[in-house]
mmCIF file of C-alpha atoms in Angstrom:
data_model
loop_
_atom_site.group_PDB
_atom_site.id
_atom_site.type_symbol
_atom_site.label_atom_id
_atom_site.label_comp_id
_atom_site.label_asym_id
_atom_site.label_seq_id
_atom_site.Cartn_x
_atom_site.Cartn_y
_atom_site.Cartn_z
ATOM 1 C CA MET A 1 95.203 71.723 107.031
ATOM 2 C CA ILE A 2 93.451 74.461 109.028
ATOM 3 C CA PRO A 3 95.174 75.368 112.329
ATOM 4 C CA ASP A 4 93.106 74.483 115.407
ATOM 5 C CA ALA A 5 92.790 78.127 116.486
ATOM 6 C CA TYR A 6 91.051 79.063 113.243
ATOM 7 C CA LYS A 7 88.706 76.059 113.529
ATOM 8 C CA ARG A 8 87.706 77.142 117.024
ATOM 9 C CA VAL A 9 87.008 80.685 115.865
ATOM 10 C CA LEU A 10 84.899 79.547 112.915
ATOM 11 C CA GLY A 11 83.027 77.121 115.167
ATOM 12 C CA SER A 12 82.154 79.768 117.748
ATOM 13 C CA ARG A 13 78.454 80.484 118.102
ATOM 14 C CA GLY A 14 77.169 83.449 116.102
ATOM 15 C CA VAL A 15 80.290 83.934 113.962
ATOM 16 C CA ALA A 16 79.033 82.507 110.654
ATOM 17 C CA ALA A 17 76.375 85.094 109.737
ATOM 18 C CA PRO A 18 78.276 88.357 110.358
ATOM 19 C CA LEU A 19 81.492 86.925 108.908
ATOM 20 C CA THR A 20 79.619 85.847 105.760
ATOM 21 C CA GLY A 21 77.964 89.247 105.435
ATOM 22 C CA VAL A 22 81.159 91.233 105.882
ATOM 23 C CA THR A 23 82.996 88.960 103.437
ATOM 24 C CA LEU A 24 80.364 89.521 100.723
ATOM 25 C CA SER A 25 80.582 93.254 101.333
ATOM 26 C CA ARG A 26 84.361 93.141 101.138
ATOM 27 C CA VAL A 27 84.212 91.243 97.838
ATOM 28 C CA ALA A 28 82.062 94.084 96.500
ATOM 29 C CA ILE A 29 84.481 96.697 97.837
ATOM 30 C CA ALA A 30 87.414 94.833 96.291
ATOM 31 C CA ALA A 31 85.690 94.633 92.898
ATOM 32 C CA GLN A 32 84.451 98.233 92.865
ATOM 33 C CA PRO A 33 87.756 100.029 92.095
ATOM 34 C CA LEU A 34 88.571 97.944 89.004
ATOM 35 C CA SER A 35 84.974 98.187 87.789
ATOM 36 C CA THR A 36 84.843 101.934 88.403
ATOM 37 C CA ILE A 37 88.236 102.619 86.863
ATOM 38 C CA LEU A 38 87.415 100.808 83.630
ATOM 39 C CA LEU A 39 83.871 102.215 83.492
ATOM 40 C CA VAL A 40 85.071 105.814 83.781
ATOM 41 C CA GLN A 41 88.092 105.220 81.536
ATOM 42 C CA GLU A 42 85.845 103.692 78.866
ATOM 43 C CA SER A 43 83.622 106.779 79.015
ATOM 44 C CA THR A 44 86.315 109.457 79.202
ATOM 45 C CA GLY A 45 89.327 107.766 77.617
ATOM 46 C CA SER A 46 91.425 108.853 80.583
ATOM 47 C CA PHE A 47 92.873 106.862 83.474
ATOM 48 C CA ALA A 48 93.557 110.182 85.209
ATOM 49 C CA ALA A 49 89.803 110.902 85.230
ATOM 50 C CA ALA A 50 89.134 107.390 86.490
ATOM 51 C CA GLY A 51 91.706 107.863 89.231
ATOM 52 C CA LEU A 52 90.047 111.146 90.213
ATOM 53 C CA VAL A 53 86.637 109.493 90.635
ATOM 54 C CA VAL A 54 88.121 106.673 92.725
ATOM 55 C CA ALA A 55 90.105 109.206 94.773
ATOM 56 C CA CYS A 56 86.925 111.198 95.510
ATOM 57 C CA TYR A 57 85.278 108.008 96.701
ATOM 58 C CA SER A 58 88.246 107.030 98.872
ATOM 59 C CA LEU A 59 88.679 110.477 100.458
ATOM 60 C CA ALA A 60 84.955 110.733 101.189
ATOM 61 C CA ALA A 61 84.986 107.272 102.769
ATOM 62 C CA ALA A 62 88.020 108.154 104.885
ATOM 63 C CA GLY A 63 86.258 111.237 106.198
ATOM 64 C CA SER A 64 82.868 109.669 106.820
ATOM 65 C CA LEU A 65 83.764 106.330 108.403
ATOM 66 C CA PRO A 66 84.851 107.832 111.765
ATOM 67 C CA VAL A 67 81.582 109.799 111.886
ATOM 68 C CA LEU A 68 79.557 106.687 111.078
ATOM 69 C CA GLY A 69 81.474 104.855 113.807
ATOM 70 C CA ARG A 70 80.392 107.462 116.354
ATOM 71 C CA MET A 71 76.786 107.130 115.180
ATOM 72 C CA ILE A 72 76.963 103.349 115.570
ATOM 73 C CA ASP A 73 78.305 103.771 119.119
ATOM 74 C CA ARG A 74 75.231 105.825 119.967
ATOM 75 C CA ILE A 75 72.356 104.080 118.172
ATOM 76 C CA GLY A 76 73.676 100.627 117.230
ATOM 77 C CA GLN A 77 74.797 98.996 114.006
ATOM 78 C CA THR A 78 71.611 97.901 112.242
ATOM 79 C CA SER A 79 69.918 101.209 111.426
ATOM 80 C CA VAL A 80 73.126 103.001 110.442
ATOM 81 C CA ILE A 81 74.263 100.187 108.155
ATOM 82 C CA ALA A 82 70.805 99.953 106.545
ATOM 83 C CA VAL A 83 70.662 103.654 105.626
ATOM 84 C CA VAL A 84 74.218 104.084 104.360
ATOM 85 C CA THR A 85 74.095 100.876 102.321
ATOM 86 C CA VAL A 86 71.144 102.198 100.308
ATOM 87 C CA VAL A 87 72.813 105.572 99.724
ATOM 88 C CA ASN A 88 76.093 103.898 98.785
ATOM 89 C CA ALA A 89 74.279 101.665 96.276
ATOM 90 C CA LEU A 90 72.548 104.679 94.720
ATOM 91 C CA GLY A 91 75.863 106.530 94.382
ATOM 92 C CA PHE A 92 77.570 103.658 92.582
ATOM 93 C CA ALA A 93 74.477 102.852 90.499
ATOM 94 C CA ALA A 94 74.389 106.485 89.306
ATOM 95 C CA LEU A 95 77.824 106.054 87.746
ATOM 96 C CA ILE A 96 76.438 103.569 85.195
ATOM 97 C CA PRO A 97 74.018 105.937 83.365
ATOM 98 C CA LEU A 98 76.414 108.860 83.809
ATOM 99 C CA ALA A 99 79.207 106.967 82.078
ATOM 100 C CA ALA A 100 76.849 105.745 79.362
ATOM 101 C CA ALA A 101 75.795 109.348 78.681
ATOM 102 C CA ASP A 102 79.425 110.562 78.576
ATOM 103 C CA ALA A 103 78.672 112.892 81.472
ATOM 104 C CA PRO A 104 81.332 115.329 82.701
ATOM 105 C CA VAL A 105 83.976 113.925 84.998
ATOM 106 C CA ALA A 106 82.738 116.291 87.723
ATOM 107 C CA ALA A 107 79.323 114.613 87.718
ATOM 108 C CA MET A 108 80.889 111.170 88.057
ATOM 109 C CA ALA A 109 83.179 112.474 90.800
ATOM 110 C CA ILE A 110 80.119 113.706 92.715
ATOM 111 C CA ALA A 111 78.488 110.273 92.414
ATOM 112 C CA GLY A 112 81.723 108.675 93.642
ATOM 113 C CA THR A 113 81.835 111.110 96.564
ATOM 114 C CA ILE A 114 78.254 110.254 97.570
ATOM 115 C CA ALA A 115 79.089 106.544 97.446
ATOM 116 C CA GLY A 116 82.177 107.173 99.561
ATOM 117 C CA LEU A 117 80.349 109.230 102.174
ATOM 118 C CA ALA A 118 77.938 106.317 102.616
ATOM 119 C CA THR A 119 80.449 103.470 102.665
ATOM 120 C CA PRO A 120 78.935 100.766 104.917
ATOM 121 C CA PRO A 121 81.224 100.440 107.979
ATOM 122 C CA LEU A 122 80.981 96.653 108.076
ATOM 123 C CA GLY A 123 84.705 96.059 108.613
ATOM 124 C CA SER A 124 84.931 98.141 111.783
ATOM 125 C CA SER A 125 81.557 96.807 112.913
ATOM 126 C CA MET A 126 82.829 93.230 112.540
ATOM 127 C CA ARG A 127 85.946 94.002 114.569
ATOM 128 C CA SER A 128 83.786 95.389 117.361
ATOM 129 C CA LEU A 129 81.820 92.115 117.456
ATOM 130 C CA TRP A 130 84.801 89.832 117.996
ATOM 131 C CA LYS A 131 85.070 90.545 121.725
ATOM 132 C CA GLY A 132 81.563 89.216 122.306
ATOM 133 C CA LEU A 133 81.809 86.380 119.797
ATOM 134 C CA VAL A 134 85.213 85.135 121.026
ATOM 135 C CA PRO A 135 85.580 85.863 124.783
ATOM 136 C CA ASP A 136 88.967 84.097 125.073
ATOM 137 C CA PRO A 137 91.575 86.867 124.565
ATOM 138 C CA ASP A 138 94.208 84.411 123.308
ATOM 139 C CA LEU A 139 91.823 82.946 120.742
ATOM 140 C CA ARG A 140 90.715 86.448 119.780
ATOM 141 C CA GLN A 141 94.152 87.114 118.271
ATOM 142 C CA ALA A 142 93.466 84.257 115.850
ATOM 143 C CA ALA A 143 90.030 85.787 115.182
ATOM 144 C CA PHE A 144 91.568 89.129 114.217
ATOM 145 C CA THR A 145 94.080 87.351 112.000
ATOM 146 C CA LEU A 146 91.272 85.383 110.366
ATOM 147 C CA ASP A 147 89.407 88.645 109.837
ATOM 148 C CA ALA A 148 92.450 90.142 108.138
ATOM 149 C CA VAL A 149 92.874 87.061 105.953
ATOM 150 C CA ALA A 150 89.193 87.322 104.993
ATOM 151 C CA ILE A 151 89.983 90.776 103.618
ATOM 152 C CA ASP A 152 92.710 89.295 101.433
ATOM 153 C CA VAL A 153 90.368 86.536 100.273
ATOM 154 C CA ALA A 154 87.930 89.246 99.244
ATOM 155 C CA TRP A 155 90.712 90.949 97.295
ATOM 156 C CA ILE A 156 91.302 87.676 95.469
ATOM 157 C CA LEU A 157 87.649 87.051 94.667
ATOM 158 C CA GLY A 158 86.631 90.661 94.020
ATOM 159 C CA PRO A 159 89.040 91.582 91.207
ATOM 160 C CA THR A 160 88.769 88.078 89.742
ATOM 161 C CA VAL A 161 84.973 88.254 89.594
ATOM 162 C CA ALA A 162 85.150 91.787 88.214
ATOM 163 C CA ALA A 163 87.620 90.714 85.538
ATOM 164 C CA GLY A 164 85.385 87.826 84.500
ATOM 165 C CA VAL A 165 82.241 89.952 84.280
ATOM 166 C CA ILE A 166 84.074 92.732 82.421
ATOM 167 C CA ALA A 167 85.472 90.229 79.919
ATOM 168 C CA ALA A 168 82.091 88.551 79.432
ATOM 169 C CA ALA A 169 79.923 91.669 79.532
ATOM 170 C CA SER A 170 81.095 95.168 80.497
ATOM 171 C CA PRO A 171 82.426 97.342 83.359
ATOM 172 C CA SER A 172 78.879 98.596 83.984
ATOM 173 C CA ALA A 173 77.663 95.015 84.500
ATOM 174 C CA SER A 174 80.524 94.426 86.917
ATOM 175 C CA LEU A 175 79.699 97.567 88.901
ATOM 176 C CA GLY A 176 76.039 96.522 88.999
ATOM 177 C CA LEU A 177 77.098 93.180 90.478
ATOM 178 C CA CYS A 178 79.152 95.045 93.091
ATOM 179 C CA VAL A 179 76.070 97.002 94.119
ATOM 180 C CA ALA A 180 74.071 93.784 94.485
ATOM 181 C CA LEU A 181 76.786 92.048 96.532
ATOM 182 C CA SER A 182 77.075 95.056 98.829
ATOM 183 C CA LEU A 183 73.339 95.099 99.456
ATOM 184 C CA VAL A 184 73.198 91.357 100.190
ATOM 185 C CA GLY A 185 76.279 91.473 102.415
ATOM 186 C CA SER A 186 74.907 94.349 104.479
ATOM 187 C CA VAL A 187 71.530 92.634 104.916
ATOM 188 C CA VAL A 188 73.158 89.385 106.072
ATOM 189 C CA PHE A 189 75.478 91.220 108.465
ATOM 190 C CA ALA A 190 73.016 93.736 109.925
ATOM 191 C CA SER A 191 70.302 91.096 110.421
ATOM 192 C CA SER A 192 72.584 88.741 112.359
ATOM 193 C CA PRO A 193 71.836 88.410 116.102
ATOM 194 C CA ALA A 194 75.352 89.519 117.003
ATOM 195 C CA SER A 195 75.020 92.783 115.080
ATOM 196 C CA ARG A 196 71.443 93.529 116.156
ATOM 197 C CA SER A 197 72.247 93.027 119.837
ATOM 198 C CA TRP A 198 75.543 94.940 119.876
ATOM 199 C CA ARG A 199 75.587 98.213 121.760
ATOM 200 C CA GLY A 200 78.365 100.735 122.145
ATOM 201 C CA PRO A 201 79.845 101.737 125.495
ATOM 202 C CA PRO A 202 77.801 104.012 127.785
ATOM 203 C CA ALA A 203 78.219 107.737 127.161
ATOM 204 C CA HIS A 204 80.311 108.259 130.303
ATOM 205 C CA GLU A 205 82.804 105.589 129.166
ATOM 206 C CA ARG A 206 83.403 107.036 125.711
ATOM 207 C CA HIS A 207 86.678 108.815 125.120
ATOM 208 C CA SER A 208 86.745 112.378 123.854
ATOM 209 C CA GLY A 209 88.220 111.213 120.553
ATOM 210 C CA PRO A 210 90.912 108.854 119.248
ATOM 211 C CA LEU A 211 92.669 111.642 117.335
ATOM 212 C CA ARG A 212 93.822 113.069 120.657
ATOM 213 C CA SER A 213 95.918 109.960 121.223
ATOM 214 C CA PRO A 214 99.504 110.229 119.886
ATOM 215 C CA GLY A 215 99.601 106.454 119.447
ATOM 216 C CA VAL A 216 96.547 106.486 117.193
ATOM 217 C CA LEU A 217 98.072 109.260 115.075
ATOM 218 C CA VAL A 218 101.229 107.183 114.597
ATOM 219 C CA LEU A 219 99.182 104.143 113.564
ATOM 220 C CA MET A 220 97.162 106.291 111.145
ATOM 221 C CA GLY A 221 100.381 107.560 109.593
ATOM 222 C CA ALA A 222 101.644 104.027 109.102
ATOM 223 C CA ALA A 223 98.315 102.908 107.657
ATOM 224 C CA LEU A 224 98.272 105.937 105.333
ATOM 225 C CA GLY A 225 101.578 104.923 103.818
ATOM 226 C CA VAL A 226 100.449 101.360 103.231
ATOM 227 C CA GLY A 227 97.107 102.562 101.858
ATOM 228 C CA LEU A 228 98.800 104.878 99.363
ATOM 229 C CA VAL A 229 100.974 102.007 98.152
ATOM 230 C CA VAL A 230 98.039 99.610 97.731
ATOM 231 C CA GLY A 231 95.923 102.225 95.948
ATOM 232 C CA ALA A 232 98.732 103.245 93.600
ATOM 233 C CA ILE A 233 99.470 99.610 92.731
ATOM 234 C CA GLU A 234 95.838 98.973 91.836
ATOM 235 C CA ILE A 235 95.610 101.945 89.474
ATOM 236 C CA SER A 236 99.032 101.178 87.966
ATOM 237 C CA ILE A 237 98.342 97.482 87.386
ATOM 238 C CA THR A 238 94.987 98.271 85.764
ATOM 239 C CA ALA A 239 96.581 100.876 83.466
ATOM 240 C CA PHE A 240 99.452 98.480 82.688
ATOM 241 C CA ALA A 241 97.076 95.714 81.599
ATOM 242 C CA SER A 242 94.889 98.113 79.625
ATOM 243 C CA ASP A 243 97.900 99.574 77.837
ATOM 244 C CA ARG A 244 98.653 96.067 76.571
ATOM 245 C CA GLY A 245 95.109 95.458 75.363
ATOM 246 C CA VAL A 246 94.005 93.094 78.159
ATOM 247 C CA ALA A 247 92.331 95.473 80.627
ATOM 248 C CA GLU A 248 90.230 92.705 82.189
ATOM 249 C CA LEU A 249 93.402 90.846 83.243
ATOM 250 C CA GLY A 250 94.245 93.697 85.596
ATOM 251 C CA GLY A 251 91.881 92.030 88.056
ATOM 252 C CA THR A 252 93.764 88.764 87.730
ATOM 253 C CA LEU A 253 97.063 90.462 88.544
ATOM 254 C CA ILE A 254 95.535 92.178 91.576
ATOM 255 C CA ALA A 255 94.089 88.839 92.723
ATOM 256 C CA ILE A 256 97.495 87.153 92.413
ATOM 257 C CA GLN A 257 98.933 89.822 94.686
ATOM 258 C CA ALA A 258 96.154 89.109 97.197
ATOM 259 C CA VAL A 259 96.926 85.372 97.103
ATOM 260 C CA GLY A 260 100.420 86.150 98.328
ATOM 261 C CA SER A 261 98.947 88.298 101.081
ATOM 262 C CA VAL A 262 96.661 85.451 102.193
ATOM 263 C CA VAL A 263 99.555 82.996 102.364
ATOM 264 C CA GLY A 264 101.659 85.439 104.341
ATOM 265 C CA GLY A 265 98.774 86.336 106.649
ATOM 266 C CA LEU A 266 97.908 82.725 107.457
ATOM 267 C CA TRP A 267 101.548 81.914 108.132
ATOM 268 C CA PHE A 268 101.922 85.001 110.318
ATOM 269 C CA GLY A 269 98.743 84.379 112.325
ATOM 270 C CA ALA A 270 99.471 80.710 112.956
ATOM 271 C CA ARG A 271 102.804 81.440 114.635
ATOM 272 C CA ASP A 272 103.327 82.308 118.292
ATOM 273 C CA TRP A 273 105.438 85.459 118.060
ATOM 274 C CA GLY A 274 107.488 86.659 120.977
ATOM 275 C CA GLY A 275 107.938 90.306 121.889
ATOM 276 C CA PRO A 276 105.777 93.340 121.112
ATOM 277 C CA ALA A 277 104.050 93.671 117.751
ATOM 278 C CA GLY A 278 105.637 97.096 117.242
ATOM 279 C CA ASN A 279 109.038 95.469 116.800
ATOM 280 C CA ARG A 280 107.774 93.349 113.901
ATOM 281 C CA LEU A 281 105.977 96.077 111.975
ATOM 282 C CA PRO A 282 109.099 97.899 110.650
ATOM 283 C CA ALA A 283 110.562 94.606 109.397
ATOM 284 C CA ILE A 284 107.329 93.681 107.617
ATOM 285 C CA ALA A 285 107.123 97.169 106.081
ATOM 286 C CA LEU A 286 110.690 96.832 104.810
ATOM 287 C CA VAL A 287 109.878 93.493 103.168
ATOM 288 C CA LEU A 288 106.837 95.077 101.510
ATOM 289 C CA THR A 289 108.965 97.923 100.197
ATOM 290 C CA LEU A 290 111.590 95.597 98.759
ATOM 291 C CA SER A 291 108.916 93.424 97.161
ATOM 292 C CA LEU A 292 107.685 96.390 95.104
ATOM 293 C CA ALA A 293 111.005 96.898 93.323
ATOM 294 C CA PRO A 294 110.514 94.055 90.788
ATOM 295 C CA LEU A 295 107.103 95.497 89.833
ATOM 296 C CA VAL A 296 108.755 98.737 88.751
ATOM 297 C CA ALA A 297 111.109 96.813 86.485
#
């Protein structure tokens, strides 16, 4: 049974199109690491090389997304998303012939870097739309929770789809599907009325930069730790499955992990928590840490 708050969010005018577009894009993003890892590993015989290519992509994305966010604030979402989506697709598509030709790892790392620099900022763009789509601040908390759960759903579907395509065809076919999903998701999102009409704050209302805020730096540090854990788990699970001769099942294991995250997220978002969110974060982080111990064993 869907909680009433989530029903109201999903029923709000203008939500369906951008939420569908960002979800398709997130499915592509969730499937890309597994597809890329196995594509590069198949070509080079090395998970270390595969990890390097994925790391180049991730670092480039981390550096470019704040810049793309500033550009969106100035000129709107549609044109920025359209350009970077095409470049991102070309970067990932280039990996397929490079891997087939047994190209040097450096060449594949460059392609991964280009894809990362042009990562479509649909997630942050979607979060900026929620204020206009859901004016009620109390209901907006449910909207943000639903948005977070949608990410987990993508991490269930993405690796599962990738695993199925890899098992039935090849990692290159899976990466090609990721490119197609990313293109479709960006078109659906950027063409939605909510995205096309969104405008950033006037120049005089923009802050000098979030990195000057100590609070933002603390949040980035916390997110960095969680991001490192999630990234390391994905590489490790994929290598674990491959080492046992069932590389395609790595996606299934990653999807199972995401199922748990969805259940926890829905339970968390449906409750009315008392007190500041900062008091809950350390407890949740501790639970996450303890939950990793059985994986090591």
